[in-house]
Tab-separated table of C-alpha atoms in Angstrom:
chain	number	residue	atom	x	y	z
A	12	MET	CA	-62.996	112.182	-59.423
A	13	SER	CA	-64.671	115.612	-58.349
A	14	ALA	CA	-66.230	116.210	-61.681
A	15	LEU	CA	-67.423	113.096	-61.106
A	16	ARG	CA	-69.776	113.416	-58.007
A	17	LYS	CA	-70.985	116.484	-59.555
A	18	ALA	CA	-72.398	115.010	-62.100
A	19	TRP	CA	-73.753	112.784	-60.291
A	20	ALA	CA	-74.884	115.106	-57.983
A	21	PHE	CA	-76.495	117.042	-60.824
A	22	LEU	CA	-78.377	113.900	-62.081
A	23	VAL	CA	-79.541	113.036	-58.472
A	24	LYS	CA	-81.065	116.378	-58.531
A	25	ASP	CA	-82.621	117.048	-61.784
A	26	PHE	CA	-83.494	113.685	-61.192
A	27	ARG	CA	-85.537	114.807	-58.371
A	28	ILE	CA	-86.929	117.724	-59.164
A	29	ASP	CA	-88.192	115.832	-62.142
A	30	LEU	CA	-90.285	113.019	-60.018
A	31	SER	CA	-91.719	115.410	-57.980
A	32	TYR	CA	-93.882	116.435	-61.079
A	33	ARG	CA	-95.582	113.050	-60.776
A	34	LEU	CA	-98.126	112.946	-63.612
A	35	SER	CA	-95.880	115.072	-66.029
A	36	PHE	CA	-92.791	111.883	-65.538
A	37	ALA	CA	-95.253	109.613	-65.549
A	38	GLY	CA	-97.378	111.096	-68.245
A	39	ASN	CA	-94.001	111.214	-71.200
A	40	LEU	CA	-94.306	107.840	-70.675
A	41	VAL	CA	-97.655	107.422	-72.351
A	42	PHE	CA	-96.778	109.773	-75.326
A	43	VAL	CA	-94.292	107.245	-75.797
A	44	LEU	CA	-96.969	103.981	-76.610
A	45	PHE	CA	-99.060	107.124	-77.829
A	46	MET	CA	-96.599	108.021	-80.302
A	47	VAL	CA	-95.341	104.483	-81.667
A	48	SER	CA	-98.841	103.869	-81.984
A	49	ALA	CA	-99.419	105.745	-84.337
A	50	PHE	CA	-96.824	105.416	-86.846
A	51	TYR	CA	-97.303	101.521	-86.440
A	52	PHE	CA	-101.084	102.837	-88.005
A	53	LEU	CA	-99.252	105.492	-90.155
A	54	ALA	CA	-97.095	102.413	-91.514
A	55	ARG	CA	-100.363	99.901	-92.207
A	56	MET	CA	-100.781	101.824	-95.296
A	57	PHE	CA	-97.841	100.680	-96.675
A	58	GLU	CA	-98.412	97.208	-96.138
A	59	GLY	CA	-97.427	94.887	-98.611
A	60	GLN	CA	-95.967	97.838	-101.079
A	61	ASP	CA	-92.156	97.780	-102.703
A	62	LEU	CA	-90.990	100.857	-101.973
A	63	PRO	CA	-87.635	101.229	-103.084
A	64	ALA	CA	-86.270	103.721	-101.083
A	65	LEU	CA	-86.851	102.142	-98.364
A	66	ARG	CA	-85.041	99.166	-100.194
A	67	PRO	CA	-81.274	99.968	-97.901
A	68	TYR	CA	-83.139	99.766	-95.051
A	69	GLY	CA	-85.029	96.581	-94.701
A	70	GLY	CA	-88.154	97.424	-97.202
A	71	SER	CA	-90.188	97.897	-94.299
A	72	TYR	CA	-91.726	101.598	-93.630
A	73	PHE	CA	-92.332	101.185	-89.667
A	74	PRO	CA	-88.511	100.286	-88.841
A	75	PHE	CA	-87.703	102.473	-90.598
A	76	VAL	CA	-90.104	105.245	-88.841
A	77	LEU	CA	-88.914	104.326	-85.214
A	78	THR	CA	-85.636	104.477	-85.928
A	79	GLY	CA	-85.687	107.959	-87.521
A	80	VAL	CA	-88.760	109.798	-84.497
A	81	ALA	CA	-86.269	107.833	-82.127
A	82	PHE	CA	-82.875	108.361	-82.350
A	83	SER	CA	-83.735	112.257	-83.886
A	84	SER	CA	-84.886	112.657	-80.587
A	85	TYR	CA	-81.050	113.177	-78.761
A	86	LEU	CA	-81.213	115.976	-81.560
A	87	GLY	CA	-83.434	118.254	-80.008
A	88	VAL	CA	-82.730	117.875	-76.542
A	89	ALA	CA	-78.665	118.078	-77.586
A	90	VAL	CA	-79.894	121.527	-79.647
A	91	ARG	CA	-82.432	122.909	-76.415
A	92	ALA	CA	-81.142	121.620	-73.135
A	93	PHE	CA	-78.037	123.545	-72.976
A	94	ALA	CA	-79.316	127.223	-74.199
A	95	GLU	CA	-82.797	125.307	-71.561
A	96	THR	CA	-80.193	124.670	-68.513
A	97	ILE	CA	-78.754	128.540	-68.788
A	98	ARG	CA	-82.188	130.419	-69.695
A	99	SER	CA	-83.852	128.344	-66.220
A	100	ALA	CA	-81.071	128.607	-64.151
A	101	GLN	CA	-80.769	132.428	-64.565
A	102	VAL	CA	-84.924	133.142	-64.380
A	103	MET	CA	-84.913	130.518	-61.042
A	104	GLY	CA	-82.543	132.585	-59.218
A	105	THR	CA	-79.665	129.013	-59.047
A	106	LEU	CA	-77.362	130.061	-61.433
A	107	GLU	CA	-76.098	132.989	-59.470
A	108	ALA	CA	-75.332	130.202	-56.553
A	109	LEU	CA	-74.052	127.952	-58.838
A	110	LEU	CA	-71.417	129.803	-59.917
A	111	VAL	CA	-69.668	130.611	-56.337
A	112	THR	CA	-69.120	127.455	-56.017
A	113	PRO	CA	-65.817	125.709	-57.302
A	114	THR	CA	-67.285	124.760	-60.652
A	115	SER	CA	-66.374	125.662	-64.482
A	116	VAL	CA	-69.233	127.799	-66.292
A	117	GLY	CA	-69.220	124.585	-68.613
A	118	GLN	CA	-69.200	121.876	-65.924
A	119	ILE	CA	-72.633	123.633	-64.929
A	120	VAL	CA	-74.310	123.362	-68.494
A	121	VAL	CA	-72.573	120.278	-69.187
A	122	PHE	CA	-73.697	118.239	-66.263
A	123	SER	CA	-76.968	120.479	-66.310
A	124	SER	CA	-77.972	118.583	-69.330
A	125	LEU	CA	-77.088	115.149	-68.373
A	126	TYR	CA	-80.920	114.445	-67.005
A	127	ALA	CA	-82.308	115.500	-69.813
A	128	PHE	CA	-79.691	113.346	-72.015
A	129	LEU	CA	-80.326	110.278	-70.468
A	130	ALA	CA	-84.040	110.808	-69.966
A	131	THR	CA	-83.768	111.157	-73.450
A	132	SER	CA	-81.928	107.277	-74.505
A	133	LEU	CA	-84.751	105.716	-71.697
A	134	ARG	CA	-87.324	107.139	-73.997
A	135	VAL	CA	-85.171	105.850	-77.285
A	136	VAL	CA	-84.729	102.078	-75.207
A	137	LEU	CA	-88.400	102.355	-74.982
A	138	THR	CA	-89.859	103.653	-77.860
A	139	LEU	CA	-87.586	101.050	-79.382
A	140	ALA	CA	-88.747	97.835	-76.829
A	141	ALA	CA	-92.785	99.296	-77.396
A	142	GLY	CA	-92.687	99.115	-81.225
A	143	ALA	CA	-90.742	94.689	-80.312
A	144	LEU	CA	-93.203	94.743	-78.090
A	145	PHE	CA	-96.337	94.946	-79.041
A	146	PHE	CA	-96.205	95.767	-82.666
A	147	GLY	CA	-93.790	93.010	-83.698
A	148	VAL	CA	-90.509	94.865	-84.809
A	149	ARG	CA	-87.398	93.142	-85.125
A	150	PHE	CA	-83.860	94.062	-85.702
A	151	PRO	CA	-82.188	90.933	-87.285
A	152	GLY	CA	-78.823	90.628	-87.570
A	153	ALA	CA	-78.770	93.907	-85.143
A	154	ASN	CA	-75.181	95.772	-84.848
A	155	TRP	CA	-76.171	97.153	-81.939
A	156	GLY	CA	-72.398	98.394	-80.251
A	157	GLY	CA	-71.884	99.867	-83.541
A	158	ALA	CA	-75.129	101.621	-83.440
A	159	VAL	CA	-73.970	103.009	-79.372
A	160	LEU	CA	-70.591	103.936	-80.206
A	161	VAL	CA	-72.545	106.146	-83.518
A	162	LEU	CA	-75.084	107.587	-81.476
A	163	ALA	CA	-72.756	108.452	-78.878
A	164	LEU	CA	-70.651	110.436	-81.659
A	165	SER	CA	-73.429	111.782	-82.801
A	166	VAL	CA	-74.998	112.640	-79.767
A	167	VAL	CA	-71.098	115.179	-79.590
A	168	ALA	CA	-71.852	116.846	-82.608
A	169	PHE	CA	-75.792	117.621	-82.386
A	170	SER	CA	-74.323	119.283	-79.093
A	171	CYS	CA	-72.226	121.719	-80.863
A	172	LEU	CA	-75.458	123.044	-82.289
A	173	GLY	CA	-76.440	123.330	-78.762
A	174	ILE	CA	-73.052	125.018	-77.754
A	175	PHE	CA	-73.805	127.255	-80.056
A	176	SER	CA	-77.068	127.779	-78.846
A	177	ALA	CA	-75.946	128.548	-75.506
A	178	SER	CA	-73.532	131.200	-76.279
A	179	VAL	CA	-76.285	133.421	-78.638
A	180	VAL	CA	-78.502	132.440	-74.949
A	181	LEU	CA	-76.057	133.700	-72.469
A	182	ALA	CA	-75.207	136.623	-74.873
A	183	PHE	CA	-78.435	137.620	-75.936
A	184	LYS	CA	-80.661	136.503	-72.997
A	185	ARG	CA	-83.148	134.567	-75.899
A	186	ALA	CA	-83.636	131.328	-77.664
A	187	ASP	CA	-81.378	131.041	-80.588
A	188	PRO	CA	-83.671	132.074	-83.584
A	189	SER	CA	-81.127	129.003	-85.663
A	190	SER	CA	-81.519	126.478	-83.356
A	191	GLY	CA	-85.422	126.397	-84.447
A	192	LEU	CA	-83.859	126.873	-87.864
A	193	VAL	CA	-81.489	123.673	-87.588
A	194	GLN	CA	-84.476	122.137	-85.950
A	195	GLY	CA	-86.817	122.204	-88.282
A	196	LEU	CA	-84.473	121.254	-92.015
A	197	SER	CA	-83.051	118.112	-89.381
A	198	TYR	CA	-86.501	116.910	-89.338
A	199	LEU	CA	-87.232	118.077	-93.085
A	200	LEU	CA	-84.007	117.129	-94.972
A	201	GLY	CA	-82.530	114.679	-92.401
A	202	GLY	CA	-84.587	111.701	-93.041
A	203	VAL	CA	-86.821	111.421	-89.662
A	204	TYR	CA	-89.996	110.463	-91.704
A	205	TYR	CA	-88.835	109.521	-95.392
A	206	PRO	CA	-85.047	108.421	-97.329
A	207	VAL	CA	-83.562	111.711	-98.241
A	208	ALA	CA	-83.390	109.507	-100.995
A	209	VAL	CA	-87.020	110.681	-101.589
A	210	LEU	CA	-85.996	114.356	-101.627
A	211	PRO	CA	-85.270	116.687	-105.181
A	212	GLU	CA	-81.165	116.533	-105.584
A	213	TRP	CA	-80.307	119.745	-104.262
A	214	ALA	CA	-82.354	119.372	-101.156
A	215	GLN	CA	-80.691	115.910	-100.950
A	216	LEU	CA	-76.933	118.155	-101.070
A	217	VAL	CA	-78.199	120.600	-98.347
A	218	ALA	CA	-79.235	117.019	-96.252
A	219	GLN	CA	-75.499	116.948	-96.353
A	220	VAL	CA	-74.630	119.738	-94.235
A	221	LEU	CA	-76.337	118.637	-91.580
A	222	PRO	CA	-75.306	115.871	-88.790
A	223	ILE	CA	-78.103	114.297	-88.252
A	224	THR	CA	-78.560	112.883	-92.188
A	225	HIS	CA	-75.403	111.133	-91.205
A	226	ALA	CA	-76.362	109.680	-88.061
A	227	LEU	CA	-79.220	108.861	-88.487
A	228	GLU	CA	-77.812	106.763	-91.993
A	229	ALA	CA	-75.321	104.829	-90.521
A	230	VAL	CA	-77.184	103.803	-87.732
A	231	ARG	CA	-80.393	102.430	-89.840
A	232	ARG	CA	-77.482	100.384	-91.913
A	233	LEU	CA	-76.802	99.023	-88.482
A	234	LEU	CA	-79.214	98.382	-86.855
A	235	LEU	CA	-81.752	97.532	-89.923
A	236	GLY	CA	-79.303	96.124	-92.393
A	237	GLY	CA	-77.042	94.609	-90.073
A	238	ALA	CA	-73.659	96.661	-91.429
A	239	SER	CA	-70.377	96.092	-90.010
A	240	LEU	CA	-69.172	99.493	-89.102
A	241	ALA	CA	-66.540	99.739	-91.576
A	242	GLU	CA	-70.062	99.207	-93.927
A	243	ALA	CA	-71.386	101.731	-92.118
A	244	ALA	CA	-67.561	104.293	-93.240
A	245	GLY	CA	-68.982	106.321	-95.439
A	246	PRO	CA	-72.298	108.756	-92.558
A	247	ILE	CA	-69.479	108.413	-89.393
A	248	LEU	CA	-67.321	110.107	-91.184
A	249	GLY	CA	-69.854	112.770	-92.093
A	250	LEU	CA	-70.704	112.893	-88.674
A	251	VAL	CA	-66.481	112.952	-87.406
A	252	ILE	CA	-66.011	115.699	-90.187
A	253	PHE	CA	-69.031	117.872	-89.341
A	254	THR	CA	-68.073	117.940	-85.252
A	255	ALA	CA	-64.315	118.911	-86.179
A	256	VAL	CA	-65.431	121.524	-88.167
A	257	ALA	CA	-68.290	123.107	-85.848
A	258	GLY	CA	-67.123	121.447	-82.092
A	259	PRO	CA	-63.891	123.880	-82.024
A	260	LEU	CA	-66.317	126.759	-82.996
A	261	SER	CA	-68.644	126.568	-80.946
A	262	LEU	CA	-66.362	125.880	-78.226
A	263	THR	CA	-64.880	129.688	-79.322
A	264	LEU	CA	-68.064	131.578	-79.033
A	265	PHE	CA	-69.116	129.648	-76.254
A	266	TRP	CA	-66.060	131.328	-74.313
A	267	LEU	CA	-66.521	134.163	-75.723
A	268	ALA	CA	-70.028	134.536	-74.312
A	269	VAL	CA	-69.083	133.526	-70.898
A	270	ARG	CA	-66.645	135.964	-70.929
A	271	ARG	CA	-68.459	138.604	-72.069
A	272	VAL	CA	-71.400	137.951	-69.658
A	273	ARG	CA	-69.327	137.693	-66.380
A	274	ARG	CA	-67.847	141.246	-67.597
A	275	ASP	CA	-70.463	143.289	-68.261
A	276	GLY	CA	-71.857	141.728	-65.094
A	277	SER	CA	-75.453	139.814	-66.806
A	278	LEU	CA	-74.419	136.147	-66.553
A	279	SER	CA	-77.336	135.961	-64.288
A	280	GLN	CA	-79.599	137.911	-65.397
A	281	PHE	CA	-82.793	137.215	-67.774
B	15	MET	CA	-71.689	152.027	-66.804
B	16	GLN	CA	-69.306	151.567	-64.678
B	17	ALA	CA	-70.387	150.078	-61.647
B	18	LEU	CA	-67.176	150.370	-59.999
B	19	ASP	CA	-64.723	153.064	-59.584
B	20	GLY	CA	-61.006	152.951	-58.545
B	21	ILE	CA	-62.432	151.062	-54.917
B	22	ASP	CA	-58.342	150.172	-52.553
B	23	LEU	CA	-60.435	148.136	-49.818
B	24	CYS	CA	-59.040	145.624	-47.154
B	25	VAL	CA	-61.020	143.470	-45.188
B	26	PRO	CA	-58.231	142.921	-42.006
B	27	ALA	CA	-59.269	138.575	-42.005
B	28	GLY	CA	-61.015	137.781	-39.088
B	29	SER	CA	-62.957	140.829	-39.356
B	30	VAL	CA	-66.190	141.422	-39.516
B	31	SER	CA	-66.538	144.552	-41.943
B	32	GLY	CA	-69.047	146.080	-43.244
B	33	LEU	CA	-69.866	147.568	-46.495
B	34	LEU	CA	-72.189	150.071	-46.330
B	35	GLY	CA	-74.087	152.217	-49.373
B	36	PRO	CA	-77.455	152.830	-50.346
B	37	ASN	CA	-79.038	151.443	-53.254
B	38	GLY	CA	-77.615	150.814	-56.151
B	39	SER	CA	-74.161	151.798	-54.854
B	40	GLY	CA	-72.094	148.664	-56.351
B	41	LYS	CA	-72.139	146.811	-52.788
B	42	THR	CA	-73.249	144.045	-54.350
B	43	THR	CA	-71.440	144.418	-57.239
B	44	LEU	CA	-67.669	144.589	-55.150
B	45	LEU	CA	-69.250	141.224	-54.088
B	46	ARG	CA	-70.303	139.433	-56.521
B	47	VAL	CA	-66.215	140.214	-58.067
B	48	LEU	CA	-65.269	138.904	-54.927
B	49	ALA	CA	-66.665	136.034	-55.336
B	50	THR	CA	-65.570	135.556	-58.629
B	51	SER	CA	-69.231	135.679	-60.442
B	52	LEU	CA	-68.250	139.363	-62.110
B	53	LEU	CA	-65.003	140.215	-64.064
B	54	PRO	CA	-63.828	143.502	-63.133
B	55	ASP	CA	-62.899	145.027	-67.053
B	56	GLN	CA	-58.826	146.059	-64.894
B	57	GLY	CA	-58.128	146.777	-61.310
B	58	GLU	CA	-56.623	143.871	-58.843
B	59	VAL	CA	-58.772	141.617	-56.198
B	60	ARG	CA	-56.851	139.659	-53.845
B	61	VAL	CA	-58.578	137.263	-50.447
B	62	LEU	CA	-56.055	135.642	-48.817
B	63	GLY	CA	-53.083	136.113	-50.992
B	64	ARG	CA	-54.790	134.551	-54.270
B	65	ASP	CA	-55.805	136.223	-57.456
B	66	ALA	CA	-59.060	135.914	-58.022
B	67	LEU	CA	-58.489	137.353	-61.330
B	68	ARG	CA	-56.403	134.147	-62.073
B	69	VAL	CA	-56.892	131.697	-60.233
B	70	PRO	CA	-61.242	132.138	-59.189
B	71	ASN	CA	-61.718	128.626	-58.631
B	72	GLN	CA	-58.870	128.197	-55.815
B	73	VAL	CA	-60.744	131.890	-54.483
B	74	ARG	CA	-63.973	130.314	-54.856
B	75	ARG	CA	-62.881	127.262	-51.804
B	76	LEU	CA	-61.508	130.255	-49.672
B	77	VAL	CA	-64.978	132.312	-49.226
B	78	GLY	CA	-68.579	131.716	-48.634
B	79	VAL	CA	-71.247	133.522	-50.177
B	80	VAL	CA	-74.583	134.235	-48.682
B	81	LEU	CA	-76.710	135.485	-50.769
B	82	SER	CA	-79.631	137.204	-50.127
B	83	ASP	CA	-81.917	135.683	-53.006
B	84	GLU	CA	-84.391	132.871	-51.685
B	85	ARG	CA	-85.245	132.212	-55.656
B	86	SER	CA	-80.896	130.510	-55.342
B	87	PHE	CA	-82.644	127.408	-53.919
B	88	TYR	CA	-84.089	123.970	-55.729
B	89	TRP	CA	-88.067	124.922	-54.080
B	90	ARG	CA	-88.729	121.413	-55.250
B	91	LEU	CA	-86.278	119.585	-52.963
B	92	THR	CA	-86.114	119.700	-49.009
B	93	ALA	CA	-83.375	121.989	-47.437
B	94	ARG	CA	-80.638	118.745	-46.772
B	95	GLN	CA	-80.779	117.871	-50.335
B	96	ASN	CA	-80.295	121.089	-51.475
B	97	LEU	CA	-77.230	120.860	-48.682
B	98	MET	CA	-76.243	117.617	-50.366
B	99	PHE	CA	-76.285	118.778	-53.919
B	100	PHE	CA	-74.320	122.407	-53.126
B	101	ALA	CA	-71.599	120.048	-50.745
B	102	ALA	CA	-70.970	117.912	-53.989
B	103	LEU	CA	-70.647	120.948	-55.492
B	104	HIS	CA	-68.077	121.997	-53.324
B	105	GLY	CA	-66.222	118.557	-53.212
B	106	LEU	CA	-67.455	116.848	-50.476
B	107	ASP	CA	-67.979	112.572	-50.923
B	108	GLY	CA	-71.853	111.928	-49.572
B	109	ARG	CA	-69.692	110.683	-46.198
B	110	ARG	CA	-68.469	113.731	-46.136
B	111	ALA	CA	-71.602	115.797	-47.587
B	112	ARG	CA	-73.607	113.554	-44.855
B	113	ALA	CA	-71.549	114.587	-41.955
B	114	ARG	CA	-71.047	117.871	-42.729
B	115	VAL	CA	-74.744	118.782	-43.840
B	116	ALA	CA	-75.758	116.918	-39.356
B	117	GLU	CA	-72.945	118.433	-38.449
B	118	LEU	CA	-74.479	122.538	-39.736
B	119	GLY	CA	-78.038	121.627	-39.112
B	120	GLY	CA	-77.322	121.362	-35.482
B	121	TRP	CA	-74.670	124.397	-35.139
B	122	LEU	CA	-77.537	125.802	-36.642
B	123	GLY	CA	-80.862	124.736	-35.376
B	124	LEU	CA	-82.093	123.747	-38.439
B	125	GLY	CA	-84.066	120.707	-36.975
B	126	PRO	CA	-86.714	118.835	-38.561
B	127	GLU	CA	-86.797	121.388	-40.695
B	128	LEU	CA	-83.528	119.946	-42.569
B	129	ASP	CA	-86.404	117.354	-44.545
B	130	LYS	CA	-88.901	119.514	-45.493
B	131	PRO	CA	-88.966	121.005	-48.991
B	132	PHE	CA	-87.713	124.326	-49.255
B	133	ARG	CA	-90.572	125.921	-50.119
B	134	ASN	CA	-92.609	125.142	-47.542
B	135	LEU	CA	-89.637	126.512	-45.282
B	136	SER	CA	-90.383	130.261	-44.043
B	137	THR	CA	-88.164	133.154	-44.679
B	138	GLY	CA	-86.080	132.952	-41.333
B	139	TRP	CA	-85.417	129.138	-41.804
B	140	ARG	CA	-84.646	129.441	-45.475
B	141	HIS	CA	-81.988	132.548	-44.150
B	142	ARG	CA	-80.717	129.701	-41.856
B	143	LEU	CA	-80.266	127.786	-45.075
B	144	ALA	CA	-78.498	130.390	-47.186
B	145	ILE	CA	-76.238	130.049	-44.148
B	146	ALA	CA	-75.772	126.536	-43.984
B	147	ARG	CA	-74.613	126.527	-47.726
B	148	ALA	CA	-72.201	129.081	-47.815
B	149	LEU	CA	-70.342	127.552	-44.825
B	150	LEU	CA	-70.440	123.848	-46.315
B	151	ALA	CA	-66.843	123.720	-47.763
B	152	ASP	CA	-65.878	125.182	-44.667
B	153	PRO	CA	-64.478	128.534	-45.537
B	154	PRO	CA	-62.436	130.599	-43.891
B	155	VAL	CA	-64.115	134.548	-45.412
B	156	LEU	CA	-67.921	134.908	-45.755
B	157	LEU	CA	-69.639	137.234	-47.940
B	158	MET	CA	-73.469	138.499	-47.151
B	159	ASP	CA	-75.513	139.907	-49.347
B	160	GLU	CA	-78.107	142.126	-46.565
B	161	PRO	CA	-78.329	139.719	-44.566
B	162	THR	CA	-81.545	140.554	-42.712
B	163	ALA	CA	-83.613	141.858	-45.683
B	164	GLY	CA	-87.050	140.302	-45.374
B	165	LEU	CA	-86.428	139.077	-42.253
B	166	ASP	CA	-89.269	140.332	-38.930
B	167	PRO	CA	-87.156	142.110	-36.487
B	168	ALA	CA	-86.631	139.055	-34.291
B	169	ALA	CA	-85.253	137.039	-37.214
B	170	ALA	CA	-83.308	139.678	-37.882
B	171	GLU	CA	-81.522	140.023	-34.410
B	172	ARG	CA	-81.201	136.202	-34.532
B	173	ALA	CA	-79.222	136.443	-37.699
B	174	ARG	CA	-77.046	139.061	-36.288
B	175	ARG	CA	-76.402	136.991	-33.142
B	176	LEU	CA	-75.181	134.506	-35.239
B	177	LEU	CA	-73.410	136.509	-37.390
B	178	ARG	CA	-71.427	138.445	-34.487
B	179	GLU	CA	-71.769	135.939	-31.669
B	180	ARG	CA	-71.178	132.337	-34.000
B	181	LEU	CA	-69.428	133.075	-37.202
B	182	ALA	CA	-67.478	135.754	-36.392
B	183	GLY	CA	-66.827	134.469	-31.478
B	184	GLU	CA	-66.519	130.869	-32.264
B	185	LEU	CA	-65.295	129.966	-36.083
B	186	GLY	CA	-62.893	133.120	-36.520
B	187	ARG	CA	-64.568	133.872	-39.743
B	188	THR	CA	-63.769	137.133	-41.857
B	189	VAL	CA	-67.435	138.572	-42.807
B	190	LEU	CA	-68.140	141.080	-45.175
B	191	VAL	CA	-71.234	142.163	-44.988
B	192	ALA	CA	-72.602	144.027	-47.710
B	193	SER	CA	-76.237	146.387	-45.920
B	194	HIS	CA	-77.621	149.673	-46.175
B	195	ASN	CA	-79.241	148.935	-42.351
B	196	LEU	CA	-76.864	151.307	-39.887
B	197	ASP	CA	-78.324	149.384	-36.817
B	198	GLU	CA	-77.195	146.619	-38.974
B	199	VAL	CA	-74.149	147.361	-39.049
B	200	ARG	CA	-73.296	148.817	-36.348
B	201	ALA	CA	-74.782	145.699	-33.768
B	202	VAL	CA	-72.140	143.281	-35.917
B	203	CYS	CA	-69.063	144.936	-37.240
B	204	ASP	CA	-65.535	146.317	-36.631
B	205	ARG	CA	-64.764	147.844	-38.840
B	206	VAL	CA	-66.978	149.687	-42.060
B	207	ALA	CA	-66.703	150.830	-45.610
B	208	LEU	CA	-68.867	153.861	-47.765
B	209	VAL	CA	-69.141	152.897	-51.413
B	210	HIS	CA	-71.082	155.354	-53.417
B	211	GLN	CA	-71.725	155.209	-56.825
B	212	GLY	CA	-68.941	152.803	-57.341
B	213	ARG	CA	-66.111	154.875	-55.015
B	214	LEU	CA	-65.047	154.542	-51.789
B	215	ARG	CA	-66.152	157.585	-49.517
B	216	LEU	CA	-65.256	156.305	-46.362
B	217	GLU	CA	-63.890	153.350	-44.260
B	218	GLY	CA	-62.599	152.779	-40.924
B	219	PRO	CA	-62.504	151.507	-37.572
B	220	ALA	CA	-66.649	150.573	-36.780
B	221	ALA	CA	-66.698	154.014	-33.879
B	222	GLU	CA	-65.145	156.086	-36.016
B	223	ALA	CA	-66.534	155.507	-38.990
B	224	LEU	CA	-70.046	154.408	-38.258
B	225	PRO	CA	-71.269	158.385	-36.850
B	226	ARG	CA	-69.182	159.592	-39.800
B	227	ALA	CA	-71.874	157.416	-42.367
B	228	ALA	CA	-74.573	158.382	-40.463
B	229	GLU	CA	-74.170	162.195	-40.555
B	230	TRP	CA	-73.584	161.540	-44.819
B	231	PHE	CA	-76.977	159.365	-44.718
B	232	ALA	CA	-78.212	162.035	-42.722
B	233	ALA	CA	-76.580	164.710	-45.733
B	234	GLN	CA	-78.508	162.768	-48.709
B	235	ALA	CA	-81.418	162.251	-47.130
B	236	ALA	CA	-81.280	166.577	-46.678
B	237	GLU	CA	-80.710	166.875	-50.146
B	238	GLU	CA	-83.076	164.625	-51.942
B	239	PRO	CA	-86.898	166.269	-52.214
B	240	ALA	CA	-89.076	163.707	-49.673
């Protein structure tokens, strides 16, 4: 109960701060409309063409890229949010004040990131809604319940990368260079803008190591192909294996980083 | 770098104790160890009998920390919103938090300042807000780091009166004040400890220890070039 209350307090606090920058808040919403429009016009180049690589996803490019762009934003926020939370609290000077309350470092990091995840969810809903309302995208037979489950699993899997990144920021006071590499590789090889099948064979193998490849494959099968969870079991298993390996590893690294900075007194330094 | 070295200090419950020392002597480090935001390599730290190294969360419930850093608040939120947020982190539910914030607001004379954005408050009000935050969970122990730093003489005097008459007098809190200001410590403390280069140089009742501390500061000043 106390943890829920704390989580809620962080959400309310971050919402109020975000809302206090009204122009930026509204600008983010307008940006979604511009982005969806841009991809719609890009997709019009392929209208009427039979593209074999898109057949498993219904054959049309716009819904394919719309789901890719929408759901990949969770990767961005998961990789960045935890580390940015710590970095921002260090720079703003609020970290010490948080640390002297009966709230663990883990809770502070996770709860501080909740708003970013919630805002991203709103953005995903807006992205899909804009595609449906303004550009006529339909998801006939979509398995929305399954997609939400896969999304939850994907957020956990992506968060392993974020926790790793946060550990590096804690220990070395600098943004983790590997997070940029993982994000870059994910957008290049993970099937966000084009199907993984169009990549060279070796690149398709590398793509299998990235959680976003499995997340997008599963979500597209469920939303665009109307698959059941059993039919999307392959990519879901990929996500589970990634989480099972990366989860304990990233948590151990985080624990070691917290211990190190609490010993050397640099937790709130930047 | 060794920030603290073999400090053996006992602060009696109900006292107002001063931790004196020049800049960089280890006062803030010692407060941070007591507040559990810093782990010592070795040694024992107990707050009202609780082991700060083994049960830090229990100790955080007993200790209120008055940070001198104004940046420890959220500048885009009002004073009340800041306090409500920190009250939740101390485990107070909405109703108790609202009541507690109102009570502390009245007690510290925050009044209409509570609904102003933190960024619009003067240093004096921010200082009161820092005290209100430390008292949210009604802790029996208060740690104060340079409590009058940045305050003008009148505001500093009000802060000292608040500490002496209300926090220690009315509420009977155990207060540990870190300061390099001899006058401040003389005005508010029952007991004094002097820390230099991470070591405890002297400790005792204020009446005995303060003159020795003053001599020590004078000797230090004489040794250093102008």
